[in-house]
Coordinates of C-alpha atoms in Angstrom, one line a residue:
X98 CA 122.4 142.1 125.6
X99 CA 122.2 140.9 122.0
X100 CA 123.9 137.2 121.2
X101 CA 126.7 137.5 119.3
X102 CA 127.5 133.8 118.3
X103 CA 124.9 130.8 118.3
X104 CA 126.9 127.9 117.7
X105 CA 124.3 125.3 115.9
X106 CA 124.6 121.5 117.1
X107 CA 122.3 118.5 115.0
X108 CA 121.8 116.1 117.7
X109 CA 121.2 112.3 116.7
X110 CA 121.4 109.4 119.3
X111 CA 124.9 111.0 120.7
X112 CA 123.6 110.3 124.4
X113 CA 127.4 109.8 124.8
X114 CA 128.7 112.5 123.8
X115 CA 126.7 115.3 124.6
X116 CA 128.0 116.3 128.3
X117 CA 131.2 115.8 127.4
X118 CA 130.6 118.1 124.4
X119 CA 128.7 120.7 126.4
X120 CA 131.9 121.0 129.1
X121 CA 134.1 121.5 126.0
X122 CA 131.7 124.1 124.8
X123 CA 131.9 126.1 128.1
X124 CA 135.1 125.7 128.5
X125 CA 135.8 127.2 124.9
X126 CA 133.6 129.8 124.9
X127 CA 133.7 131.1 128.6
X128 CA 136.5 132.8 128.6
X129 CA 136.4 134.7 125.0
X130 CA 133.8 137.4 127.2
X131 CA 131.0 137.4 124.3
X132 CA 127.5 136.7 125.1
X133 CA 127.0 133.3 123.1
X134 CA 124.2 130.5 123.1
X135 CA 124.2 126.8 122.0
X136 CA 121.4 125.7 120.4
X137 CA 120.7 121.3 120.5
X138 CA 118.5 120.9 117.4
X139 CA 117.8 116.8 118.1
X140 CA 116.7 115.1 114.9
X141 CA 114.1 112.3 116.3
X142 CA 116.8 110.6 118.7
X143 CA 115.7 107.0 119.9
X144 CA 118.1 107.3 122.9
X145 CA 118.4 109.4 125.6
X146 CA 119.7 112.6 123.8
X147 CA 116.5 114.6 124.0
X148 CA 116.6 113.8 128.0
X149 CA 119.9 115.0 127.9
X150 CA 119.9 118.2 126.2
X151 CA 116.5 118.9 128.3
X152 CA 119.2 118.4 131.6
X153 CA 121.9 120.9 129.8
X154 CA 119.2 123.5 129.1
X155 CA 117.9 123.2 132.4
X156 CA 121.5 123.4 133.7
X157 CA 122.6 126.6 131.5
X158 CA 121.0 129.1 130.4
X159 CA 123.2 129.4 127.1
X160 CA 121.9 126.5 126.2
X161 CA 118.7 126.2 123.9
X162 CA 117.1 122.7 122.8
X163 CA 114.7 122.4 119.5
X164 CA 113.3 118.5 119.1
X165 CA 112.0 117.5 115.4
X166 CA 109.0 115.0 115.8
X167 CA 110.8 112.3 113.6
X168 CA 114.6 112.0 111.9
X169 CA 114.4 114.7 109.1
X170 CA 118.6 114.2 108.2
X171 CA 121.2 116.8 109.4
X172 CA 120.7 119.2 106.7
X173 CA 117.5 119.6 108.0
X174 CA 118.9 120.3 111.9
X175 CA 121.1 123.0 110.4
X176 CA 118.9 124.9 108.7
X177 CA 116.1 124.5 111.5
X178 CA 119.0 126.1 113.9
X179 CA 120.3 128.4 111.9
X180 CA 116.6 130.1 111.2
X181 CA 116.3 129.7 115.0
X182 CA 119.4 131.0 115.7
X183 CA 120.0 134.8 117.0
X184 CA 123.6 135.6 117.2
X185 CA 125.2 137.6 115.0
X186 CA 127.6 135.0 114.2
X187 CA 126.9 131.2 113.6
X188 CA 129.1 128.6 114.0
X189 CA 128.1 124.7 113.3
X190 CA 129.6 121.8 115.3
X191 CA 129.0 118.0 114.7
X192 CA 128.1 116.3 118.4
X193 CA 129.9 113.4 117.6
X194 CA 132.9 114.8 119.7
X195 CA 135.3 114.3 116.8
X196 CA 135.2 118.7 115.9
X197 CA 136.9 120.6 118.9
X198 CA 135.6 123.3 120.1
X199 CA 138.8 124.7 121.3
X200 CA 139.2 125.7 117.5
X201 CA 136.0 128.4 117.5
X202 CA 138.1 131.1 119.4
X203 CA 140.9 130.9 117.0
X204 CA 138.5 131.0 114.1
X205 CA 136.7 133.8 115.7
X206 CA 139.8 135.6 115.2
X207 CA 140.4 134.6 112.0
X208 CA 137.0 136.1 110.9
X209 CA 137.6 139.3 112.6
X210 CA 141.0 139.6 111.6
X211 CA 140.5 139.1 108.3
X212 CA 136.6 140.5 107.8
X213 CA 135.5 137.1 106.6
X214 CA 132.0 135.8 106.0
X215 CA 132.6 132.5 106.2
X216 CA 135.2 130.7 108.1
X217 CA 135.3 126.7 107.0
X218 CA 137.2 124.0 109.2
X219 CA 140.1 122.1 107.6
X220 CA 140.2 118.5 108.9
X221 CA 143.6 118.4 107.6
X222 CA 145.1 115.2 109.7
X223 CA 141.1 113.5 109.6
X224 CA 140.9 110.4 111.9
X225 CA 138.9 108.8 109.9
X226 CA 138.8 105.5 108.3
X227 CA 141.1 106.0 104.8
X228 CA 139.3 103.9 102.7
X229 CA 135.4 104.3 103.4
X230 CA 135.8 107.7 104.8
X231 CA 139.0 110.0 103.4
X232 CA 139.4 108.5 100.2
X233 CA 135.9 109.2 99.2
X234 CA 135.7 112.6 100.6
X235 CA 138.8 114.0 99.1
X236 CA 137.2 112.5 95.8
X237 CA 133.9 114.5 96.4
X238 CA 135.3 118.0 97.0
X239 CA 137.9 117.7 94.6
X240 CA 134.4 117.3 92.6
X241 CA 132.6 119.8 94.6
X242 CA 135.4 122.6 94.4
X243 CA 135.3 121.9 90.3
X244 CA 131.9 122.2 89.7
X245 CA 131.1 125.3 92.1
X246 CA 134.0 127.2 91.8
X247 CA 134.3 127.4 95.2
X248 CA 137.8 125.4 96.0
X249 CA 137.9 124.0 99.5
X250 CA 139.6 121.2 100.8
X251 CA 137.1 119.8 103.2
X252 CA 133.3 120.8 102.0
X253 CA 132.4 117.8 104.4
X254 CA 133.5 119.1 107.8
X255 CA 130.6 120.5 109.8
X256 CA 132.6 123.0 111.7
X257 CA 132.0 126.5 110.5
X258 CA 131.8 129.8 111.0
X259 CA 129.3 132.2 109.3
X260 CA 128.2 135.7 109.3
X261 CA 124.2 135.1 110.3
X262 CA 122.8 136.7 107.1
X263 CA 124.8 134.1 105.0
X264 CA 122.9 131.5 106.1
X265 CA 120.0 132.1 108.0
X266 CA 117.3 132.3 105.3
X267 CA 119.0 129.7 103.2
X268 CA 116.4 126.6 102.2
X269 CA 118.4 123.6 102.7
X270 CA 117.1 119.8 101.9
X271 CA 118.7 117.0 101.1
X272 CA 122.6 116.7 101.6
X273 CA 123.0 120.2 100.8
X274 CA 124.6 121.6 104.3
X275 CA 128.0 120.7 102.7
X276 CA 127.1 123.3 99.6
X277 CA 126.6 126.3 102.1
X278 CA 129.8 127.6 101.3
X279 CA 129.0 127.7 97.7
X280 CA 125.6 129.5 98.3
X281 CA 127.8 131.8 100.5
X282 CA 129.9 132.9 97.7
X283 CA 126.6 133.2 95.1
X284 CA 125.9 136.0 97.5
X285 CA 129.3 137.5 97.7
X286 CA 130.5 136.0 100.8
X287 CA 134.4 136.4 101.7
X288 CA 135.6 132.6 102.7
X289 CA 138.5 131.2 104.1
X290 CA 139.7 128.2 105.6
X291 CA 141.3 127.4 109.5
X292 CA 143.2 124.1 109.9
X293 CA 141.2 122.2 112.7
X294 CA 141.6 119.3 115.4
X295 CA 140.0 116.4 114.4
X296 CA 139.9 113.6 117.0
X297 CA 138.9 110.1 116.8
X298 CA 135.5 108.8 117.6
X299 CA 135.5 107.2 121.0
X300 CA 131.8 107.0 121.7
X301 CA 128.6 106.3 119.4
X302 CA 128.5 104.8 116.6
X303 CA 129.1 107.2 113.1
X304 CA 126.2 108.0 111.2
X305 CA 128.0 108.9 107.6
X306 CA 129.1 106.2 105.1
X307 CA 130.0 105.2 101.2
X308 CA 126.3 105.5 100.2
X309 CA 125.8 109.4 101.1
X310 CA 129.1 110.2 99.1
X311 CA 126.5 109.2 96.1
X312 CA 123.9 111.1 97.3
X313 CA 126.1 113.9 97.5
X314 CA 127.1 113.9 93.6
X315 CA 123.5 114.2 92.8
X316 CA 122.5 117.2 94.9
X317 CA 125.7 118.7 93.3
X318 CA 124.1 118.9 90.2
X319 CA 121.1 120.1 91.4
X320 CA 123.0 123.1 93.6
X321 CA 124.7 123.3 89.7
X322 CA 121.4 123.8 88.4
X323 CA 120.2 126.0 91.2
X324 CA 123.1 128.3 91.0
X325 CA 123.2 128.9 86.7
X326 CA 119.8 129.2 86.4
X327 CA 117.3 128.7 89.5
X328 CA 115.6 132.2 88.6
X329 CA 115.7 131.5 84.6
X330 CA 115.1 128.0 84.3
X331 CA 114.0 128.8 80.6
X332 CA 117.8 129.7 79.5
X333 CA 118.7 125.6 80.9
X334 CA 115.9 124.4 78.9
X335 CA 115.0 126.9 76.2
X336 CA 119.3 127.0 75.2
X337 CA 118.2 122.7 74.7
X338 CA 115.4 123.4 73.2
X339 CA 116.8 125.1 70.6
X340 CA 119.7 123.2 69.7
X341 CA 117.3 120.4 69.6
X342 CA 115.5 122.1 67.2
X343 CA 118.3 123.7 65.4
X344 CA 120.0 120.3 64.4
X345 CA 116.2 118.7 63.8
X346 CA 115.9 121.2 61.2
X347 CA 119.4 120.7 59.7
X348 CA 118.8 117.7 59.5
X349 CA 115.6 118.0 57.7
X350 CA 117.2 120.1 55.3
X351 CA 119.8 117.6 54.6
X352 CA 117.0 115.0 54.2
X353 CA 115.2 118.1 51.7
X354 CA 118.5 118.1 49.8
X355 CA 119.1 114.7 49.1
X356 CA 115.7 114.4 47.8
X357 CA 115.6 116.8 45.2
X358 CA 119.1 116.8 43.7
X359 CA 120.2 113.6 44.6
X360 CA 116.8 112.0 44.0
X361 CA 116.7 109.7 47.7
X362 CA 113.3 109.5 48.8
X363 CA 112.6 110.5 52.5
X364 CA 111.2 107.2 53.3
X365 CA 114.6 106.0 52.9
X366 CA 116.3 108.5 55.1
X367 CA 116.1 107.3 58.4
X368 CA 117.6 110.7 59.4
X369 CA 114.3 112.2 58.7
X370 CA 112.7 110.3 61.6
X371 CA 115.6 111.3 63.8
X372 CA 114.8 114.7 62.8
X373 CA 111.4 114.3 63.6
X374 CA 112.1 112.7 67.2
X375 CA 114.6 115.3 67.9
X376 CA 112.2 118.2 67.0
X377 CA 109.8 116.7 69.4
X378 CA 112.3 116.2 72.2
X379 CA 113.5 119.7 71.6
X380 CA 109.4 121.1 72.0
X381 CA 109.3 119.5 75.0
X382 CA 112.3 120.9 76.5
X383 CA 111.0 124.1 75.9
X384 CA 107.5 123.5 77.7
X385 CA 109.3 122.2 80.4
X386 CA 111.3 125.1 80.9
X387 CA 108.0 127.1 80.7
X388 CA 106.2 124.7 83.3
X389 CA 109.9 125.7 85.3
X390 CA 109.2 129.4 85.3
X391 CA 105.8 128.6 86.7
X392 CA 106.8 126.6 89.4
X393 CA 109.7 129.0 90.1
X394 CA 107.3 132.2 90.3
X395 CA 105.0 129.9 93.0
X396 CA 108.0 129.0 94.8
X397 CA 109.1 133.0 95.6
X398 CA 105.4 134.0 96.0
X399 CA 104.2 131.3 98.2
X400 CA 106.6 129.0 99.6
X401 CA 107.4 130.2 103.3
X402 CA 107.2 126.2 104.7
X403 CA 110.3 124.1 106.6
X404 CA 111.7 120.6 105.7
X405 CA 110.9 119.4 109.0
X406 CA 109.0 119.7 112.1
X407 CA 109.3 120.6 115.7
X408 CA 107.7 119.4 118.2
X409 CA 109.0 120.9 121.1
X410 CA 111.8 123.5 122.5
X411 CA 113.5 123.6 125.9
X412 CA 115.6 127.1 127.4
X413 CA 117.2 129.6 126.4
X414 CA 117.9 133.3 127.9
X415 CA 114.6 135.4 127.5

């Protein structure tokens, strides 16, 4: 029987959390009568998590385990499960305890319901800290939502549900787990949002704080970047290039001008040399963009490797 959901957990010293999280996961899924798997992806624990999930694997069959050799971030655990993933359906869960998994059935239906691609969790009442946590978050998707198109209230909560194809071959790095909805759409993905139980944390310690909100903004404007113009990088820096160039040469002409008819020799225009550094600045945008499409043609021919590494895997129905 082929899995129809493989709901994706990144796993990073949670040794607290992670029976709890598994009974939950049971108990949701049980009873919805779908063959399902839950796949552990831990990202270098220094606990007792990889001991754990090793137990839970052992213990269920449903239950898969993938173990990276070091810490390669959460982004990296997502995309690592997703590509190792086989259900039709792929829902992600944080293992911090604070996402429910008693909201998956209902946004199952949702999906179904309403033939969605991509159904995003809504930590509408978050129990989180206001002012390091909330305040800073609502700040970056109001950001996010601008600058993608893609308006959702809560780009940072990790519970979500997507069609397999939507996210499976996606190359993910950095922070950019929270811009999957945005690729989603690139590709014509139908997305909605489902209001969601948040709950406290009451074991672990959190692993998110102020300084990833910055780190966030900046893969923003690479995703930007990515989605304008990641197979034409020349139209970013040739479009530059050339109004570099163009107001280098108007420039020049002005300098030209007031030489012969108002008799101002160039050596005393200093906007000739900023015509001259511009012109420069503008040739070297347009070799860059060239170098781009080099390095963009290498990338699609030859780049088939993975931001991370496992070292090991544990269960799984065969």
């Amino acid at each position: 029987m082929s899995v129809k959901l493989s709901v994706v957990i990144p796993v990073f010293n949670e040794e607290e959390n992670l029976r709890p999280l598994a009974q939950e996961l049971s108990a949701a899924l049980r009873p919805l009568g779908l063959e399902y798997e839950v796949l552990w992806v831990d990202d270098g624990s220094a606990d007792s998590s990889p001991a754990i999930i090793r137990e839970l694997c052992a213990a269920d069959p449903a239950m898969r385990g993938i173990f990276f050799g070091r810490n390669f971030g959460q982004t990296a655990a997502i995309a690592a499960g997703a590509r190792h993933s086989r259900g039709e359906l792929v829902a992600l869960l944080d293992a911090d305890g604070q996402n429910d998994p008693a909201d998956i059935p209902s946004m199952l239906e949702q999906m179904q319901k309403g033939g969605y691609d991509l159904v995003s969790g809504w930590r509408k009442n978050r129990q989180d800290a206001r002012l390091t946590r909330i305040l800073p978050s609502a700040l970056a998707n109001w950001i996010i939502s601008r600058v993608t198109g893609v308006p959702l209230h809560d780009y940072g909560c990790t519970l979500k549900i997507y069609r397999s194809e939507y996210l499976r071959n996606l190359r993910l790095y950095g922070e950019m787990h929270r811009f999957i909805p945005a690729f989603a759409a690139s590709m014509g993905a139908r997305i909605t949002e489902h209001e969601t139980h948040h709950r406290p944390r009451t074991r672990g310690s959190s692993k998110y704080g102020l300084g990833r909100t910055f780190k966030v903004l900046l893969d923003l404007m690479t995703v930007k970047f990515m989605g304008s113009y990641l197979s034409k990088p020349i139209y970013f820096f040739g479009g530059w290039a050339a109004a570099l160039c163009g107001l280098s040469g108007l420039l020049a002409a002005y300098t030209a001008y007031n030489k012969f008819f108002h008799h101002i020799f160039v050596k005393d225009q200093p906007l000739f040399l900023v015509a001259i550094f511009m012109f420069i600045i503008g040739a070297l945008m347009l070799m860059l963009g060239l170098l781009s499409e080099v390095l963009i043609r290498v990338y699609y021919e030859l780049n088939d490797g993975a931001p991370y590494h496992i070292r090991s895997r544990c269960g799984g129905k065969e």
